Short mmCIF file of C-alpha atoms in Angstrom, two decimals:
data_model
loop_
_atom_site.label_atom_id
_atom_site.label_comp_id
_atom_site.label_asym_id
_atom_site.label_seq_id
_atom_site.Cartn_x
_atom_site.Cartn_y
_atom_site.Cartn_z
CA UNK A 1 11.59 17.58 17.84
CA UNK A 2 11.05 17.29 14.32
CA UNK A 3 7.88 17.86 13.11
CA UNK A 4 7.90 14.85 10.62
CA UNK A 5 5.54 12.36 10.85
CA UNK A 6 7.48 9.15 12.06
CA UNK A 7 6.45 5.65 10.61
CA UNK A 8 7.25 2.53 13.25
CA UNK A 9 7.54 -0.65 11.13
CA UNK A 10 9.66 -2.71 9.97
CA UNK A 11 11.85 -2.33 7.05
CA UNK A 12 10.13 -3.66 4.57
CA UNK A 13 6.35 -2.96 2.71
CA UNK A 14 3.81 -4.95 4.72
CA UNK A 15 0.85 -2.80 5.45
CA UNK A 16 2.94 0.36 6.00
CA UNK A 17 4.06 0.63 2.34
CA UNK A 18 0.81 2.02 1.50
CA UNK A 19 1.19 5.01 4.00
CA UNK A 20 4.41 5.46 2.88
CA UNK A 21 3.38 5.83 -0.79
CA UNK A 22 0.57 8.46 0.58
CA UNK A 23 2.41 10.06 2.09
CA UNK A 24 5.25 10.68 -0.50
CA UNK A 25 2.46 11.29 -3.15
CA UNK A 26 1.41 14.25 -0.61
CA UNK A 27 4.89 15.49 -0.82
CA UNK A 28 4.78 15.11 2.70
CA UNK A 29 8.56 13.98 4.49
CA UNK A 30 9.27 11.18 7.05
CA UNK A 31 11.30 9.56 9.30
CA UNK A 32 11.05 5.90 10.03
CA UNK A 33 11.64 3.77 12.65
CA UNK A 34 12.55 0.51 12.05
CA UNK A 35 11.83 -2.74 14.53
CA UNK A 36 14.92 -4.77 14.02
CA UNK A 37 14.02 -7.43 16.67
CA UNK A 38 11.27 -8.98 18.41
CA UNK A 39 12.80 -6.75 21.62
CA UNK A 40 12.00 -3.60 19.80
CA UNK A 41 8.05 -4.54 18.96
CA UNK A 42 7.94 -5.58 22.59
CA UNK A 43 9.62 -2.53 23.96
CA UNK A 44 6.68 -0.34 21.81
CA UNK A 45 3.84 -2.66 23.08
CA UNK A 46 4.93 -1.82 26.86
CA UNK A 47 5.31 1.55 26.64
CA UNK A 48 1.89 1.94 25.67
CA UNK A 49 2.43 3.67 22.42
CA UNK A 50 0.14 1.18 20.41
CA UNK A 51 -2.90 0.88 21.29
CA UNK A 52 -3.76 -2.60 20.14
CA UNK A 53 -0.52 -3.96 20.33
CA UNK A 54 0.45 -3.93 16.80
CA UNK A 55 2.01 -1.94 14.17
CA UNK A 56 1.75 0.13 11.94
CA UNK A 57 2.31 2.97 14.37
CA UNK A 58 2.63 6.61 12.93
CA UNK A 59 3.10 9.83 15.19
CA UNK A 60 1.36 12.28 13.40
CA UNK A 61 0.02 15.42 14.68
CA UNK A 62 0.66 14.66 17.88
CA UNK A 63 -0.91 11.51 17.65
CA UNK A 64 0.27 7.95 17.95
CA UNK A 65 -1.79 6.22 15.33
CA UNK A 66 -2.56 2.56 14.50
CA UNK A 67 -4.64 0.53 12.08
CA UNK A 68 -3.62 1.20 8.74
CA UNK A 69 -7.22 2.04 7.05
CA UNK A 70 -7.50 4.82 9.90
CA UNK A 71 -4.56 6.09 9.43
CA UNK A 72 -4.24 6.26 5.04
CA UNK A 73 -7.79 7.75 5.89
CA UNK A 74 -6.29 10.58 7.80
CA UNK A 75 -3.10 11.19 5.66
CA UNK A 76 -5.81 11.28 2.79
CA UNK A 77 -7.93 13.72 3.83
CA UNK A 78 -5.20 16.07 5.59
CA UNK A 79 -3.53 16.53 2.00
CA UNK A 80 -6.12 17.01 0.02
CA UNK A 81 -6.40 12.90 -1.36
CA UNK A 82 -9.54 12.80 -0.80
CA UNK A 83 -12.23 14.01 -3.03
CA UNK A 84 -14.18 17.68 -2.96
CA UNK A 85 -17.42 15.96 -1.12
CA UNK A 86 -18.95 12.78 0.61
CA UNK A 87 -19.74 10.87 -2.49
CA UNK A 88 -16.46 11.34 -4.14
CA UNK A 89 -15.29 10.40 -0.39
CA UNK A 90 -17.61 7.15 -1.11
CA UNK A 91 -16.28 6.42 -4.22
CA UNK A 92 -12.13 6.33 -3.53
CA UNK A 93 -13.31 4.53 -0.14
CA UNK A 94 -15.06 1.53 -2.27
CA UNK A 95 -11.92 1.66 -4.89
CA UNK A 96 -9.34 1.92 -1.65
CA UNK A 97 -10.71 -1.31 0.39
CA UNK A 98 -10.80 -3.12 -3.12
CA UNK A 99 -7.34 -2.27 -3.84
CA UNK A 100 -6.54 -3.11 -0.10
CA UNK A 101 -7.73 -6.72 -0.96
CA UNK A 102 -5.70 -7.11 -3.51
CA UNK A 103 -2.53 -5.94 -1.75
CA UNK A 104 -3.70 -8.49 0.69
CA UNK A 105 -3.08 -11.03 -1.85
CA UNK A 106 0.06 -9.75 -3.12
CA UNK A 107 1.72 -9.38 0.44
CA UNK A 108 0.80 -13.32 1.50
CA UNK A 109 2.01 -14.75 -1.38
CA UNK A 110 5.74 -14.36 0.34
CA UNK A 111 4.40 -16.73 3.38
CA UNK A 112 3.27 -19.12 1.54
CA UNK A 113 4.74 -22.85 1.40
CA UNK A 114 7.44 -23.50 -1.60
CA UNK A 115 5.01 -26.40 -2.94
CA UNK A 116 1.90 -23.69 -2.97
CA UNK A 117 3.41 -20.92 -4.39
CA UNK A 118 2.59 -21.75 -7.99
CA UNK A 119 -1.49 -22.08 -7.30
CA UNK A 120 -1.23 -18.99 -5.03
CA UNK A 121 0.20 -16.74 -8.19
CA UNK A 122 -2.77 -18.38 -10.52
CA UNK A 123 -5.78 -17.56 -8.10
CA UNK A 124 -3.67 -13.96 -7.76
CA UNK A 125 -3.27 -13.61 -11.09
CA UNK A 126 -7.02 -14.80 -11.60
CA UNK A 127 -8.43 -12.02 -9.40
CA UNK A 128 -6.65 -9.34 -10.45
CA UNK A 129 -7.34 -9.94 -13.89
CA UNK A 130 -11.03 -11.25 -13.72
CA UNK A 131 -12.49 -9.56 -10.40
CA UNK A 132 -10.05 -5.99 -10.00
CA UNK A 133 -9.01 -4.51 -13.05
CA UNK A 134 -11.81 -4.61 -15.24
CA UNK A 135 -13.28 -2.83 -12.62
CA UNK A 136 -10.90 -0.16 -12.68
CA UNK A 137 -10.45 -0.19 -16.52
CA UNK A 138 -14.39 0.50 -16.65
CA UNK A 139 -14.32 3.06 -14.48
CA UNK A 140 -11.61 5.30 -16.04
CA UNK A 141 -13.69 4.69 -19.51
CA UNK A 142 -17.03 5.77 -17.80
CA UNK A 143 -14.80 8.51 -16.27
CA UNK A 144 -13.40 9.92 -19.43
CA UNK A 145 -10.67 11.95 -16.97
CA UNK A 146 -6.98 11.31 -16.12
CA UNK A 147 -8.00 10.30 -12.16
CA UNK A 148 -10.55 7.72 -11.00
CA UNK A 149 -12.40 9.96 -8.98
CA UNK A 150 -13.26 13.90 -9.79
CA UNK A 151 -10.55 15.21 -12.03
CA UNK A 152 -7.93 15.43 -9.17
CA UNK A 153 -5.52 12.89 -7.49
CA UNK A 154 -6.63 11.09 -5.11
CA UNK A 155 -5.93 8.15 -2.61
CA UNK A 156 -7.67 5.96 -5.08
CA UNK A 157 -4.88 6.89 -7.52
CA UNK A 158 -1.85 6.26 -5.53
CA UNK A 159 -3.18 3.03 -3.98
CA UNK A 160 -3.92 1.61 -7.19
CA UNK A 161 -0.44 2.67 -9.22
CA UNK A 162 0.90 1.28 -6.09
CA UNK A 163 -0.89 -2.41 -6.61
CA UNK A 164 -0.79 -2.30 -10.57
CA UNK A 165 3.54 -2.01 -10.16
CA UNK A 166 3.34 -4.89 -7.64
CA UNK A 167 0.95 -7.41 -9.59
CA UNK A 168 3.65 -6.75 -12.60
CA UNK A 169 6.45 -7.77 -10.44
CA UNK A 170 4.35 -11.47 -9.94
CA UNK A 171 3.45 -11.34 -13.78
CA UNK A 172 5.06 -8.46 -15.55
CA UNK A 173 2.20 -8.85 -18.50
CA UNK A 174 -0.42 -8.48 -16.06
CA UNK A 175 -2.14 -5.65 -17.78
CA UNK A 176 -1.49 -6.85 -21.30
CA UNK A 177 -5.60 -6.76 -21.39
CA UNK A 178 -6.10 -3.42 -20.31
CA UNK A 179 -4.84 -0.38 -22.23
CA UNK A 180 -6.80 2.42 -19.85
CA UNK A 181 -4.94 0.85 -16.75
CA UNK A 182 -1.50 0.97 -18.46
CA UNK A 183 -1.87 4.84 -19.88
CA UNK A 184 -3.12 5.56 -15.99
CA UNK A 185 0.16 3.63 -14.64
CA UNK A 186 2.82 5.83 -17.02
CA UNK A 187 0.65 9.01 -16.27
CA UNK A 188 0.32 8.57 -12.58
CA UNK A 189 3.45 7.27 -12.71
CA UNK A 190 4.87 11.00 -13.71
CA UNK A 191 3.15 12.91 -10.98
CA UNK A 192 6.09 14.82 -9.63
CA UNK A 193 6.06 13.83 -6.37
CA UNK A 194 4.92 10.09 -7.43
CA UNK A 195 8.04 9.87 -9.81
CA UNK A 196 11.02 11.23 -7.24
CA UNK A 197 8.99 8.08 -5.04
CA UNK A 198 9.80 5.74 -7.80
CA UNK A 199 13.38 6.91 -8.01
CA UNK A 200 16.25 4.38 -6.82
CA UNK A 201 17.19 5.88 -3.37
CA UNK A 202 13.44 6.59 -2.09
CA UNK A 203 11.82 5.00 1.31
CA UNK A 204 10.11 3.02 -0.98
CA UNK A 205 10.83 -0.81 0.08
CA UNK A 206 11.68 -3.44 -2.49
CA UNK A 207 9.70 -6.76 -2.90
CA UNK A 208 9.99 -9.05 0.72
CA UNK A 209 13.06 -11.81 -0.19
CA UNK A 210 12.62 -14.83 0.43
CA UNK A 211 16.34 -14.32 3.12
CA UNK A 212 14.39 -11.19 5.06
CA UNK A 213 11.47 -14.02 5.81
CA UNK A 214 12.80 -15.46 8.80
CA UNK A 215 13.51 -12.48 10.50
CA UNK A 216 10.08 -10.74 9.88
CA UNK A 217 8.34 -13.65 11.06
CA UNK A 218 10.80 -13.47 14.62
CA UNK A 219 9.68 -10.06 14.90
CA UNK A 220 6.08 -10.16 14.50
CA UNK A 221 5.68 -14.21 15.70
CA UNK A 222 4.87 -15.94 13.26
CA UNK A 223 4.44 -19.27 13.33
CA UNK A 224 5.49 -20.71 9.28
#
């Protein structure tokens, strides 16, 4: 039995890519297990593995975990992601679900109707660059440090390298406006473990195509 923690999801980013960028950060191996079919998400759902029916699922520890703020929480605070006290614990929280919103955005914008897809990318493009970053740009000034939070890595870190690369691949002058967030991107960027992540050849998942569509939405049931 290996004692790797083993990611069920399908192969692609979704809401699991941010677990599996935490957990590579951490340096931490894995094995995943990929849902090909609707079959295989049923299969999971009756052997009582989830235990609200839906994935992300990661054993860990024993554990069968599910929800995906729960779980980066875990991951997090197990390697050492997560601050030196309750405040700083306060802080990457507040950053995290900010970030999380934002990914939110990002990840829809692959579901959405041919004929919306141009107004989806300006509001995206509008809230990253108006509500987000300047956030994030601010705080690194106030900050003065190489890391969001304290002077260590942190969840905050990876989670927002991990949003910053995927806003560029919608508009790859994104963060024209913001020279703090671009020196944090190339410096994050070479973290050891963080760079072999970014390598060709890494579980990291490319951008959802527009061909993989179909058979995500069989799997999962959704209606288009």
């Amino acid at each position: 039995m290996s004692g790797k923690p083993k990611l069920h999801y399908f192969n692609g980013r979704g809401r699991m890519e941010s677990i599996r960028w935490l957990l590579a950060a951490a340096g931490v191996e894995f094995d995943e297990c990929f849902l090909e079919t609707r079959d295989d998400l049923l299969k999971l759902q009756k052997s009582g593995a989830l235990l609200f029916q839906q994935v992300p699922m990661v054993e860990i520890d024993g554990m069968k975990m599910v929800q995906t703020r729960a779980i980066g929480n875990y991951i997090a605070a197990k390697y050492n992601l997560y601050g030196k006290d309750l405040k700083e614990r306060a802080l990457i929280d507040m950053y995290v679900e900010a970030i999380i919103d934002l990914d939110e955005l990002l990840m829809m914008y692959a579901l959405q109707p041919a004929d919306k897809k141009e107004q989806y990318l300006a509001n995206i493009v509008d809230k990253a660059t108006n509500r987000y970053f300047p956030v994030y740009e601010k705080v690194l000034k106030d900050q003065g440090q190489d890391f969001l939070v304290g002077n260590q890595l942190s969840r905050a870190d990876v989670q927002l390298l991990e949003a910053l690369l995927m806003a560029e691949e919608y508009k790859s002058d994104i963060l024209a406006k913001f020279p703090l967030l671009q020196s944090f991107k190339a410096r994050i960027s070479n973290v050891p473990t963080i760079k072999k992540f970014l390598q060709p050849g890494s579980q990291r998942k490319p951008p959802l195509q527009e061909k993989d569509l179909p058979k995500v939405m069989k799997i999962f049931n959704l209606g288009h």
